[in-house]
Amino acid sequence: MPHSALPLLKGYITRHSQHSVTCHDLNIEFFRDLVIGSSLGPDLARFRKRLHSAPDAAAGIKVAFEFDRWLKACFKSWAVVNPGYALTLRSLGTPYDRRDIQQIREFMDVGSTPFDGLFDRLLNSLEGRAVGINLSVEDQILPAFRLATLVKRHFPDAVVVWGGSLLSRLYPIVEGAFGDVWDYLVRREGEEPLLAILDSVENGRPLTRSDDRIVTKSSAGGAVMVAPFVTNAVTAIDETGDGEYSDYQVENYVSLVPILPVLASRKCYWGRCKFCTIHESWDPRFRTRAASAVCDEISSLVSKYGVRYFRFVDEAIPPDLIRSMLPRLKEMGIEFEVYAIAEARFRNEAFVSELGAAGCRQAYFGLESADEAAIASMGKRINQVRHYSEIFSNCARAGVHVYVYTLFGYPGSSAEAEERTVRFILSEPALHSVTIASFVPVTGSPYAEINRDSLVHTGRFTEDYEQATCGSAELDIAAKGREAAESAIESIYGERRDLALTAALNDEMRLALSSRYGPDFARTVHCDELEFLDQIVNAGKQLMSRERVARVLDVDDDW
């Protein structure tokens, strides 16, 4: 699925100016041009046709895993040609540590990289005077800085603008350690700042807009590793408009079903979880678009691209907003998925039934814990802990696949609380997929602000606090979370094979299978007979040793 940031920026710029903007999704261009090649389109069509004709869930799941094996074969072939590198759809392994500033700089200046063929092609077609780089996830760090280096090397007069959710949270490090590869940094939402920058470049005059989201060379604060979220400007969401995907080959994204993102609100309507900073990538006020405007955008995307699947990428879909859209969504005959909070309005069976009838096929809930005291300590009192079963049962009856995120190792969450969470997951029949994460404090989170005197940022390119002090001792604060998460992985995936099965599927695969065979498709097959699921526990533990979230676990899925 394409990321929505660049199409939203292009849509805004083209509606509010005469600037010519071209978007490149280098993620899919890399997979299409350098990894898979010209067979991507025809092969995708064949797999999609096979899924469409699969008579039952077992046959559909078989297609999903054969699709997965096809991708892995492509990735392994690429890795053979590029020793030391490894790929999945979600991750990039390299000989360089993406969190080590010195190693990032080495990668920026090395003689050649596996991405240079793609970047050279891009640079040869470059016509504009400004280049924007969106940095959203950690696996983009090394390629993004390599690209910025090549742009500055070949086009020293080009204006390089950085933005994106990860950049917004880590901009002080970019500002202080990588000053040679940026001209402007844009924190949080980028429509208005980018237009002001492009106007300045076009007119050859200094930036006139006063916008605290824009960092310039003159306003840079120096080599600071951690800084609070202090911007005040807020984008008027009714003026941002629709995303513009005309530069993308929407049908050729690497997925069993073509799917597009839709954004109905910005920021999180709760926004008080002590462990979270994701919503801080948005401007500092929660806003919603008009329901009619969102539905009009979906209708337009259906008409332009023939897409029938959509993901609402709001941090958490506001229940009242989505409910007001349901009649039109049902009329359009689309299918969609949402991120949601397990709060009181999902106890309303009539609402959830309407949600399913309108086409919702998968909902992602931030469960975190099944213990009320733990939830309270996390600042997430909106969660209806006592009514989780009711909420999830409502969803399952409505045909909605229930996916939950859990968090282990949060300070103050007792061993008994975490065992209660594991027991709840093992016993809850209306729960279809689970992601297990370990707690790590991140810069800018309420937890980090409260405990800033004891947390140590090691100066690496990460938002994680990797150490804490206790008296004169240094502690590995991630170790407790990893230990608790690994124990949960062993219990949950070891005992519930259906959850082990869905853990090996990515979001789009689960959406496609839920759409065709119902939310509990994994229970319609004999999971106990699938020997490759024995690998899930070890795969989860191995991933947890490197990351803080175990999801889309990689196994040799010989169906």
Coordinates of C-alpha atoms in Angstrom, one line a residue:
M1 CA 0.0 0.0 0.0
P2 CA 1.4 3.4 -0.8
H3 CA 2.1 5.8 2.0
S4 CA -0.3 8.7 2.0
A5 CA 2.1 11.6 2.9
L6 CA 3.5 12.4 -0.5
P7 CA 0.2 12.2 -2.4
L8 CA -1.4 14.5 0.3
L9 CA 1.5 17.0 -0.2
K10 CA 1.2 16.9 -3.9
G11 CA -2.6 17.3 -3.8
Y12 CA -2.3 20.4 -1.6
I13 CA 0.5 22.0 -3.6
T14 CA -1.2 21.6 -6.9
R15 CA -4.5 22.9 -5.6
H16 CA -3.0 26.0 -4.0
S17 CA -0.2 26.9 -6.5
Q18 CA 1.2 26.6 -10.0
H19 CA 4.2 24.5 -8.8
S20 CA 4.9 21.3 -10.7
V21 CA 5.3 18.4 -8.3
T22 CA 6.3 14.8 -9.1
C23 CA 6.1 12.1 -6.4
H24 CA 8.3 9.0 -6.3
D25 CA 7.6 6.2 -4.0
L26 CA 11.1 4.8 -3.9
N27 CA 10.0 1.9 -1.8
I28 CA 7.9 0.3 -4.5
E29 CA 10.2 1.6 -7.3
F30 CA 13.0 -0.3 -5.6
F31 CA 11.1 -3.5 -5.3
R32 CA 9.7 -3.2 -8.8
D33 CA 12.8 -2.1 -10.7
L34 CA 15.7 -3.6 -8.8
V35 CA 14.3 -6.6 -6.9
I36 CA 11.4 -8.2 -8.7
G37 CA 11.6 -6.8 -12.2
S38 CA 9.2 -6.6 -15.1
S39 CA 7.3 -9.7 -13.9
L40 CA 5.8 -7.9 -11.0
G41 CA 2.6 -6.8 -12.7
P42 CA 1.8 -10.2 -14.4
D43 CA 2.8 -12.2 -11.3
L44 CA 0.6 -10.1 -9.1
A45 CA -2.3 -10.5 -11.5
R46 CA -1.9 -14.3 -11.4
F47 CA -1.8 -14.5 -7.6
R48 CA -4.8 -12.2 -7.3
K49 CA -6.8 -14.3 -9.7
R50 CA -5.9 -17.5 -7.8
L51 CA -7.0 -16.0 -4.5
H52 CA -10.3 -14.9 -6.2
S53 CA -11.0 -18.4 -7.3
A54 CA -9.9 -20.2 -4.1
P55 CA -13.0 -22.1 -2.9
D56 CA -12.3 -22.0 0.8
A57 CA -10.1 -20.6 3.5
A58 CA -7.6 -23.4 3.3
A59 CA -7.1 -22.8 -0.4
G60 CA -6.9 -19.0 0.1
I61 CA -4.3 -19.3 2.9
K62 CA -2.3 -21.6 0.7
V63 CA -2.3 -18.9 -2.0
A64 CA -1.2 -16.3 0.6
F65 CA 1.8 -18.4 1.7
E66 CA 2.7 -19.2 -1.9
F67 CA 2.7 -15.5 -2.6
D68 CA 4.9 -15.1 0.4
R69 CA 7.3 -17.7 -0.9
W70 CA 7.5 -16.1 -4.3
L71 CA 8.4 -12.8 -2.6
K72 CA 11.1 -14.4 -0.4
A73 CA 12.6 -16.1 -3.5
C74 CA 12.9 -12.6 -5.1
F75 CA 14.4 -11.1 -2.0
K76 CA 16.9 -14.0 -1.6
S77 CA 18.0 -13.7 -5.2
W78 CA 18.6 -10.0 -4.7
A79 CA 20.5 -10.7 -1.4
V80 CA 22.8 -13.2 -3.2
V81 CA 23.9 -10.3 -5.6
N82 CA 24.3 -7.9 -2.6
P83 CA 26.1 -9.8 0.2
G84 CA 25.5 -8.5 3.7
Y85 CA 22.0 -7.2 2.8
A86 CA 18.6 -8.8 3.5
L87 CA 15.1 -7.8 2.6
T88 CA 11.5 -8.3 3.6
L89 CA 8.5 -6.1 2.6
R90 CA 8.9 -4.3 5.9
S91 CA 12.6 -4.4 6.8
L92 CA 16.1 -3.9 5.4
G93 CA 19.1 -5.6 6.8
T94 CA 22.5 -4.1 6.0
P95 CA 26.2 -4.3 7.1
Y96 CA 25.7 -0.8 8.5
D97 CA 24.0 0.1 11.8
R98 CA 21.2 2.5 10.9
R99 CA 21.3 3.9 14.5
D100 CA 25.0 4.6 14.5
I101 CA 25.7 8.2 13.2
Q102 CA 29.2 7.3 12.2
Q103 CA 28.1 4.3 10.2
I104 CA 25.3 6.3 8.6
R105 CA 28.0 8.7 7.4
E106 CA 30.1 5.9 6.1
F107 CA 27.1 4.6 4.1
M108 CA 26.5 8.1 2.8
D109 CA 30.0 8.3 1.3
V110 CA 30.8 4.7 0.4
G111 CA 31.8 4.0 -3.2
S112 CA 28.5 2.3 -4.1
T113 CA 25.3 0.8 -2.6
P114 CA 22.6 -1.5 -3.8
F115 CA 20.3 1.5 -4.1
D116 CA 22.5 3.6 -6.4
G117 CA 21.0 2.2 -9.7
L118 CA 17.5 3.5 -8.6
F119 CA 18.9 6.8 -7.3
D120 CA 21.0 7.4 -10.5
R121 CA 17.8 6.9 -12.6
L122 CA 16.0 9.3 -10.4
L123 CA 18.7 11.9 -10.5
N124 CA 19.0 11.7 -14.3
S125 CA 15.3 12.6 -14.6
L126 CA 15.4 15.4 -12.0
E127 CA 14.2 18.7 -13.3
G128 CA 13.1 20.7 -10.3
R129 CA 15.1 23.0 -8.1
A130 CA 13.8 21.4 -4.8
V131 CA 13.9 17.8 -3.6
G132 CA 11.8 16.6 -0.7
I133 CA 12.7 13.5 1.3
N134 CA 10.0 11.9 3.5
L135 CA 11.5 9.9 6.4
S136 CA 8.8 7.9 8.1
V137 CA 10.4 4.6 9.4
E138 CA 13.8 3.5 10.6
D139 CA 14.5 1.1 7.7
Q140 CA 14.5 4.2 5.4
I141 CA 17.3 5.9 7.3
L142 CA 20.3 4.6 5.4
P143 CA 18.8 4.9 1.8
A144 CA 17.4 8.3 2.6
F145 CA 20.7 9.8 3.7
R146 CA 22.5 8.2 0.7
L147 CA 20.0 9.8 -1.6
A148 CA 20.4 13.2 0.0
T149 CA 24.2 12.9 -0.4
L150 CA 23.9 12.1 -4.1
V151 CA 21.5 14.9 -4.6
K152 CA 23.9 17.4 -3.0
R153 CA 26.8 15.9 -4.9
H154 CA 25.3 16.1 -8.3
F155 CA 23.1 19.2 -7.8
P156 CA 24.8 21.4 -5.2
D157 CA 22.3 24.2 -5.8
A158 CA 19.3 22.0 -5.3
V159 CA 17.2 22.8 -2.2
V160 CA 16.8 19.7 -0.1
V161 CA 13.7 19.6 2.3
W162 CA 13.3 16.8 4.8
G163 CA 10.0 15.9 6.5
G164 CA 8.1 12.8 7.7
S165 CA 6.9 11.3 10.9
L166 CA 10.3 9.9 12.0
L167 CA 12.1 13.1 11.0
S168 CA 9.6 15.1 13.1
R169 CA 10.6 13.1 16.2
L170 CA 14.3 13.0 15.4
Y171 CA 14.9 16.3 13.8
P172 CA 17.5 17.5 16.4
I173 CA 19.8 14.7 15.4
V174 CA 19.5 15.5 11.7
E175 CA 19.9 19.2 12.4
G176 CA 23.1 18.7 14.4
A177 CA 24.8 15.7 12.8
F178 CA 23.8 16.0 9.1
G179 CA 23.8 19.7 8.3
D180 CA 25.5 19.1 4.9
V181 CA 22.5 17.3 3.4
W182 CA 19.5 19.5 4.2
D183 CA 18.4 23.1 3.6
Y184 CA 15.1 22.9 5.4
L185 CA 13.6 20.5 8.0
V186 CA 9.8 20.4 8.3
R187 CA 8.4 19.2 11.6
R188 CA 5.0 17.7 11.8
E189 CA 2.5 18.5 9.0
G190 CA 4.1 19.6 5.8
E191 CA 1.5 21.1 3.4
E192 CA 1.7 24.8 4.4
P193 CA 5.5 24.8 5.2
L194 CA 6.4 23.1 1.9
L195 CA 4.3 25.5 -0.1
A196 CA 6.0 28.4 1.6
I197 CA 9.4 26.9 0.9
L198 CA 8.6 26.3 -2.8
D199 CA 7.3 29.8 -3.2
S200 CA 10.6 31.0 -1.7
V201 CA 12.7 28.8 -4.1
E202 CA 10.6 29.9 -7.1
N203 CA 10.8 33.6 -6.4
G204 CA 14.4 33.5 -5.3
R205 CA 13.6 35.4 -2.2
P206 CA 14.0 34.6 1.5
L207 CA 11.3 32.7 3.3
T208 CA 8.6 35.1 4.3
R209 CA 6.2 32.8 6.2
S210 CA 6.7 32.7 9.9
D211 CA 6.1 29.0 10.7
D212 CA 7.6 27.2 13.7
R213 CA 7.4 23.9 11.9
I214 CA 10.2 25.0 9.5
V215 CA 13.8 24.6 10.7
T216 CA 16.3 26.7 8.6
K217 CA 20.1 26.8 8.8
S218 CA 19.8 30.1 10.7
S219 CA 17.3 28.8 13.2
A220 CA 19.0 25.4 13.8
G221 CA 19.8 24.8 17.4
G222 CA 23.0 22.9 17.1
A223 CA 24.0 19.3 18.1
V224 CA 21.1 18.6 20.4
M225 CA 20.0 14.9 20.6
V226 CA 16.6 15.3 22.3
A227 CA 14.1 18.2 22.1
P228 CA 10.5 18.6 23.1
F229 CA 7.6 18.9 20.6
V230 CA 7.1 22.7 20.7
T231 CA 5.5 23.7 17.4
N232 CA 2.2 25.7 17.6
A233 CA 1.1 26.1 14.0
V234 CA -1.9 24.0 13.0
T235 CA -2.9 23.1 9.5
A236 CA -6.6 23.7 8.6
I237 CA -7.6 20.2 7.7
D238 CA -10.5 21.3 5.6
E239 CA -8.0 22.9 3.2
T240 CA -5.7 20.0 2.8
G241 CA -7.9 18.1 0.4
D242 CA -7.5 14.7 -1.2
G243 CA -4.3 12.7 -1.9
E244 CA -3.1 12.7 -5.5
Y245 CA -1.8 9.3 -6.6
S246 CA -1.4 10.0 -10.3
D247 CA 2.4 9.4 -10.2
Y248 CA 2.0 5.9 -8.7
Q249 CA 1.2 2.6 -10.3
V250 CA -1.5 1.8 -7.7
E251 CA -2.3 -1.6 -9.1
N252 CA 1.3 -2.8 -8.9
Y253 CA 1.9 -2.5 -5.1
V254 CA 3.1 -5.7 -3.7
S255 CA -0.1 -7.0 -2.1
L256 CA -2.7 -9.7 -2.7
V257 CA -5.3 -6.9 -3.0
P258 CA -4.8 -3.3 -4.3
I259 CA -5.4 -1.0 -1.3
L260 CA -5.2 2.7 -0.8
P261 CA -5.0 4.8 2.4
V262 CA -7.6 7.4 3.5
L263 CA -7.1 9.9 6.3
A264 CA -10.3 11.2 8.0
S265 CA -8.7 12.9 11.1
R266 CA -5.3 14.1 12.3
K267 CA -3.7 13.4 15.6
C268 CA -5.3 11.0 18.2
Y269 CA -8.6 11.9 19.8
W270 CA -7.3 10.4 23.0
G271 CA -3.6 11.2 22.8
R272 CA -2.7 10.7 26.5
C273 CA -1.0 7.3 26.5
K274 CA 2.3 7.8 28.4
F275 CA 4.3 5.4 26.2
C276 CA 3.3 6.9 22.8
T277 CA 4.6 9.7 20.6
I278 CA 3.2 8.6 17.2
H279 CA 0.5 11.2 17.3
E280 CA 3.1 13.9 18.0
S281 CA 4.1 13.8 14.3
W282 CA 0.9 15.7 13.7
D283 CA 0.2 19.4 14.5
P284 CA -0.8 19.9 18.1
R285 CA -4.6 19.8 17.9
F286 CA -7.0 16.9 17.0
R287 CA -9.0 17.7 13.9
T288 CA -11.5 15.8 11.7
R289 CA -12.4 16.2 8.0
A290 CA -16.0 16.5 7.0
A291 CA -17.5 13.1 6.5
S292 CA -18.8 14.0 3.1
A293 CA -15.3 15.1 2.0
V294 CA -13.8 11.8 3.0
C295 CA -16.5 9.8 1.3
D296 CA -16.1 12.0 -1.9
E297 CA -12.4 11.2 -1.8
I298 CA -13.0 7.5 -1.6
S299 CA -15.6 7.6 -4.4
S300 CA -13.0 9.5 -6.5
L301 CA -10.3 6.9 -5.9
V302 CA -12.7 4.1 -6.7
S303 CA -13.5 5.9 -10.0
K304 CA -9.9 6.7 -10.9
Y305 CA -8.1 3.5 -9.9
G306 CA -10.8 0.8 -9.6
V307 CA -9.6 0.1 -6.0
R308 CA -12.2 -1.6 -3.7
Y309 CA -10.1 -1.9 -0.5
F310 CA -9.1 1.0 1.8
R311 CA -7.4 1.5 5.1
F312 CA -8.3 4.4 7.3
V313 CA -4.9 5.5 8.5
D314 CA -6.1 7.7 11.3
E315 CA -4.2 7.2 14.6
A316 CA -7.6 6.1 15.9
I317 CA -10.8 6.4 13.9
P318 CA -13.3 8.7 15.8
P319 CA -16.4 6.4 16.2
D320 CA -18.9 9.3 15.6
L321 CA -17.1 10.3 12.4
I322 CA -16.9 6.8 10.9
R323 CA -20.6 6.2 11.9
S324 CA -21.7 9.2 9.9
M325 CA -19.9 7.8 6.8
L326 CA -21.3 4.3 7.0
P327 CA -24.4 4.7 4.7
R328 CA -22.2 6.1 1.9
L329 CA -19.5 3.5 2.4
K330 CA -22.0 0.7 2.2
E331 CA -23.5 2.3 -0.9
M332 CA -20.1 2.3 -2.6
G333 CA -19.6 -1.4 -1.9
I334 CA -16.0 -1.0 -0.7
E335 CA -14.2 -2.9 2.0
F336 CA -12.0 -1.3 4.5
E337 CA -10.0 -1.5 7.8
V338 CA -9.6 0.9 10.7
Y339 CA -7.4 1.6 13.7
A340 CA -9.5 2.0 16.8
I341 CA -9.5 2.4 20.6
A342 CA -11.3 -0.3 22.6
E343 CA -13.6 2.3 24.1
A344 CA -17.2 2.5 25.2
R345 CA -18.8 3.2 21.8
F346 CA -17.6 -0.2 20.5
R347 CA -19.8 -1.8 23.1
N348 CA -22.8 -0.6 21.0
E349 CA -23.7 -3.7 19.1
A350 CA -25.9 -1.8 16.6
F351 CA -23.0 0.6 15.7
V352 CA -20.5 -2.3 15.3
S353 CA -23.0 -4.2 13.2
E354 CA -23.5 -1.2 10.9
L355 CA -19.7 -1.0 10.7
G356 CA -19.4 -4.5 9.5
A357 CA -22.4 -4.2 7.1
A358 CA -20.7 -1.1 5.5
G359 CA -17.6 -3.2 4.7
C360 CA -15.2 -3.0 7.6
R361 CA -13.2 -6.3 7.5
Q362 CA -10.4 -5.6 10.0
A363 CA -10.0 -3.4 13.1
Y364 CA -6.7 -2.8 14.9
F365 CA -7.2 -2.1 18.6
G366 CA -4.6 -0.9 21.1
L367 CA -5.3 -3.5 23.8
E368 CA -1.9 -3.0 25.5
S369 CA -3.0 -4.9 28.7
A370 CA -6.0 -6.8 30.1
D371 CA -5.2 -5.4 33.6
E372 CA -7.1 -2.3 34.7
A373 CA -4.3 -1.0 37.0
A374 CA -1.7 -1.4 34.2
I375 CA -4.0 0.4 31.7
A376 CA -4.4 3.2 34.2
S377 CA -0.7 3.5 34.8
M378 CA -0.2 3.8 31.0
G379 CA -2.6 6.7 30.9
K380 CA -5.1 4.8 28.8
R381 CA -8.2 4.9 31.0
I382 CA -10.4 5.2 27.9
N383 CA -9.9 1.5 27.3
Q384 CA -12.9 -0.6 28.4
V385 CA -10.8 -3.3 30.0
R386 CA -13.8 -5.0 31.7
H387 CA -15.6 -5.1 28.4
Y388 CA -12.9 -6.2 26.0
S389 CA -14.7 -9.5 25.3
E390 CA -18.0 -7.7 24.6
I391 CA -16.3 -5.3 22.2
F392 CA -14.4 -8.0 20.3
S393 CA -17.4 -10.3 20.2
N394 CA -19.4 -7.4 18.7
C395 CA -16.8 -7.1 16.0
A396 CA -16.5 -10.8 15.3
R397 CA -20.3 -11.1 14.9
A398 CA -20.2 -8.2 12.5
G399 CA -17.6 -9.9 10.3
V400 CA -14.6 -7.8 11.5
H401 CA -11.2 -9.4 12.1
V402 CA -10.0 -8.3 15.5
Y403 CA -6.2 -7.4 15.6
V404 CA -4.8 -6.3 18.9
Y405 CA -1.5 -4.6 20.0
T406 CA -0.1 -5.6 23.4
L407 CA 2.7 -4.0 25.4
F408 CA 4.8 -5.9 27.9
G409 CA 7.4 -4.6 30.4
Y410 CA 5.8 -1.3 31.1
P411 CA 7.1 0.0 34.5
G412 CA 4.5 -0.6 37.2
S413 CA 2.8 -3.4 35.3
S414 CA 3.2 -6.4 37.5
A415 CA 4.0 -9.9 36.5
E416 CA 0.5 -10.8 37.6
A417 CA -0.9 -8.1 35.2
E418 CA 1.1 -9.4 32.3
E419 CA 0.0 -13.0 33.0
R420 CA -3.6 -11.8 33.1
T421 CA -3.1 -10.3 29.6
V422 CA -1.7 -13.6 28.3
R423 CA -4.6 -15.6 29.8
F424 CA -7.1 -13.2 28.3
I425 CA -5.6 -13.6 24.9
L426 CA -5.5 -17.4 25.2
S427 CA -9.1 -17.6 26.2
E428 CA -10.7 -14.9 24.0
P429 CA -12.4 -16.6 21.0
A430 CA -13.2 -13.3 19.3
L431 CA -9.5 -12.2 19.1
H432 CA -8.0 -13.2 15.7
S433 CA -4.5 -11.6 15.6
V434 CA -2.1 -10.2 18.1
T435 CA 1.1 -8.2 18.0
I436 CA 3.4 -8.4 21.0
A437 CA 5.6 -5.5 21.8
S438 CA 8.1 -4.7 24.6
F439 CA 8.2 -1.3 26.3
V440 CA 11.1 1.1 25.5
P441 CA 10.8 4.8 26.5
V442 CA 10.9 7.1 23.5
T443 CA 11.9 10.8 23.3
G444 CA 9.0 13.1 23.7
S445 CA 6.6 10.6 25.3
P446 CA 4.9 11.6 28.6
Y447 CA 6.8 8.7 30.3
A448 CA 10.1 10.0 29.1
E449 CA 9.3 13.6 30.2
I450 CA 8.3 12.4 33.7
N451 CA 11.5 10.4 34.0
R452 CA 13.9 12.5 32.0
D453 CA 16.4 12.9 34.9
S454 CA 17.0 9.1 35.0
L455 CA 16.9 8.3 31.2
V456 CA 20.0 8.4 29.1
H457 CA 19.9 9.1 25.3
T458 CA 23.1 7.6 23.9
G459 CA 23.4 9.9 21.0
R460 CA 22.4 7.3 18.4
F461 CA 20.0 7.9 15.6
T462 CA 16.9 6.6 17.4
E463 CA 14.1 7.9 19.5
D464 CA 14.6 5.1 22.0
Y465 CA 16.2 5.8 25.4
E466 CA 18.5 2.8 25.5
Q467 CA 19.8 3.3 29.0
A468 CA 18.7 4.6 32.4
T469 CA 20.6 5.5 35.5
C470 CA 19.9 4.2 39.0
G471 CA 22.3 5.9 41.4
S472 CA 25.7 5.3 39.9
A473 CA 24.6 2.2 37.9
E474 CA 23.5 2.1 34.2
L475 CA 20.5 -0.1 33.4
D476 CA 19.4 -1.7 30.2
I477 CA 15.8 -0.6 30.4
A478 CA 14.7 -2.6 27.4
A479 CA 15.8 -5.9 29.0
K480 CA 12.7 -6.3 31.3
G481 CA 10.3 -5.6 28.4
R482 CA 12.1 -8.0 26.1
E483 CA 12.0 -10.8 28.7
A484 CA 8.3 -10.3 29.4
A485 CA 7.5 -10.1 25.6
E486 CA 9.5 -13.2 24.8
S487 CA 7.6 -15.1 27.5
A488 CA 4.3 -13.9 26.1
I489 CA 5.4 -14.9 22.6
E490 CA 6.1 -18.5 23.8
S491 CA 2.8 -18.8 25.7
I492 CA 0.5 -17.2 23.1
Y493 CA 1.9 -18.5 19.8
G494 CA 2.8 -21.8 21.4
E495 CA -0.8 -22.5 22.6
R496 CA -2.9 -20.7 20.1
R497 CA -1.9 -21.9 16.7
D498 CA -4.5 -19.8 14.9
L499 CA -2.7 -16.7 16.3
A500 CA 0.6 -18.2 15.2
L501 CA -0.8 -18.5 11.7
T502 CA -2.1 -14.9 11.5
A503 CA 1.2 -13.7 12.9
A504 CA 2.9 -15.0 9.7
L505 CA 0.6 -13.0 7.5
N506 CA 0.9 -9.3 6.7
D507 CA -1.9 -6.7 7.0
E508 CA -3.0 -6.9 3.4
M509 CA -3.1 -10.7 3.4
R510 CA -5.3 -10.8 6.5
L511 CA -7.6 -8.2 5.0
A512 CA -8.0 -10.2 1.8
L513 CA -8.6 -13.5 3.7
S514 CA -11.0 -11.9 6.1
S515 CA -12.9 -10.4 3.2
R516 CA -13.3 -13.7 1.5
Y517 CA -13.6 -16.2 4.3
G518 CA -14.7 -14.3 7.4
P519 CA -12.7 -12.9 10.4
D520 CA -11.9 -16.3 11.9
F521 CA -10.5 -17.8 8.7
A522 CA -7.5 -19.2 10.6
R523 CA -9.7 -21.4 12.7
T524 CA -11.2 -23.1 9.7
V525 CA -8.0 -24.9 8.9
H526 CA -6.1 -27.6 10.9
C527 CA -3.4 -25.4 12.4
D528 CA -2.1 -28.2 14.5
E529 CA -1.0 -30.0 11.3
L530 CA 1.0 -27.0 10.0
E531 CA 4.5 -27.9 11.2
F532 CA 6.0 -24.7 10.0
L533 CA 4.1 -22.8 12.7
D534 CA 6.5 -24.4 15.2
Q535 CA 9.0 -21.8 13.9
I536 CA 6.8 -18.8 15.0
V537 CA 7.9 -18.7 18.6
N538 CA 11.6 -18.7 17.7
A539 CA 11.0 -16.2 14.9
G540 CA 9.2 -13.9 17.4
K541 CA 12.0 -14.1 19.9
Q542 CA 14.7 -13.5 17.3
L543 CA 12.9 -10.4 16.1
M544 CA 12.3 -9.2 19.6
S545 CA 16.1 -9.3 20.2
R546 CA 16.5 -6.7 17.5
E547 CA 13.3 -4.7 17.6
R548 CA 10.7 -3.8 20.1
V549 CA 7.7 -5.2 18.1
A550 CA 7.2 -8.7 16.9
R551 CA 4.8 -8.7 13.9
V552 CA 4.6 -10.3 10.5
L553 CA 6.9 -13.1 11.7
D554 CA 9.1 -14.7 9.0
V555 CA 9.0 -18.5 8.7
D556 CA 9.7 -21.1 6.0
D557 CA 6.0 -21.5 5.3
D558 CA 5.9 -24.9 3.5
W559 CA 2.2 -25.3 3.3

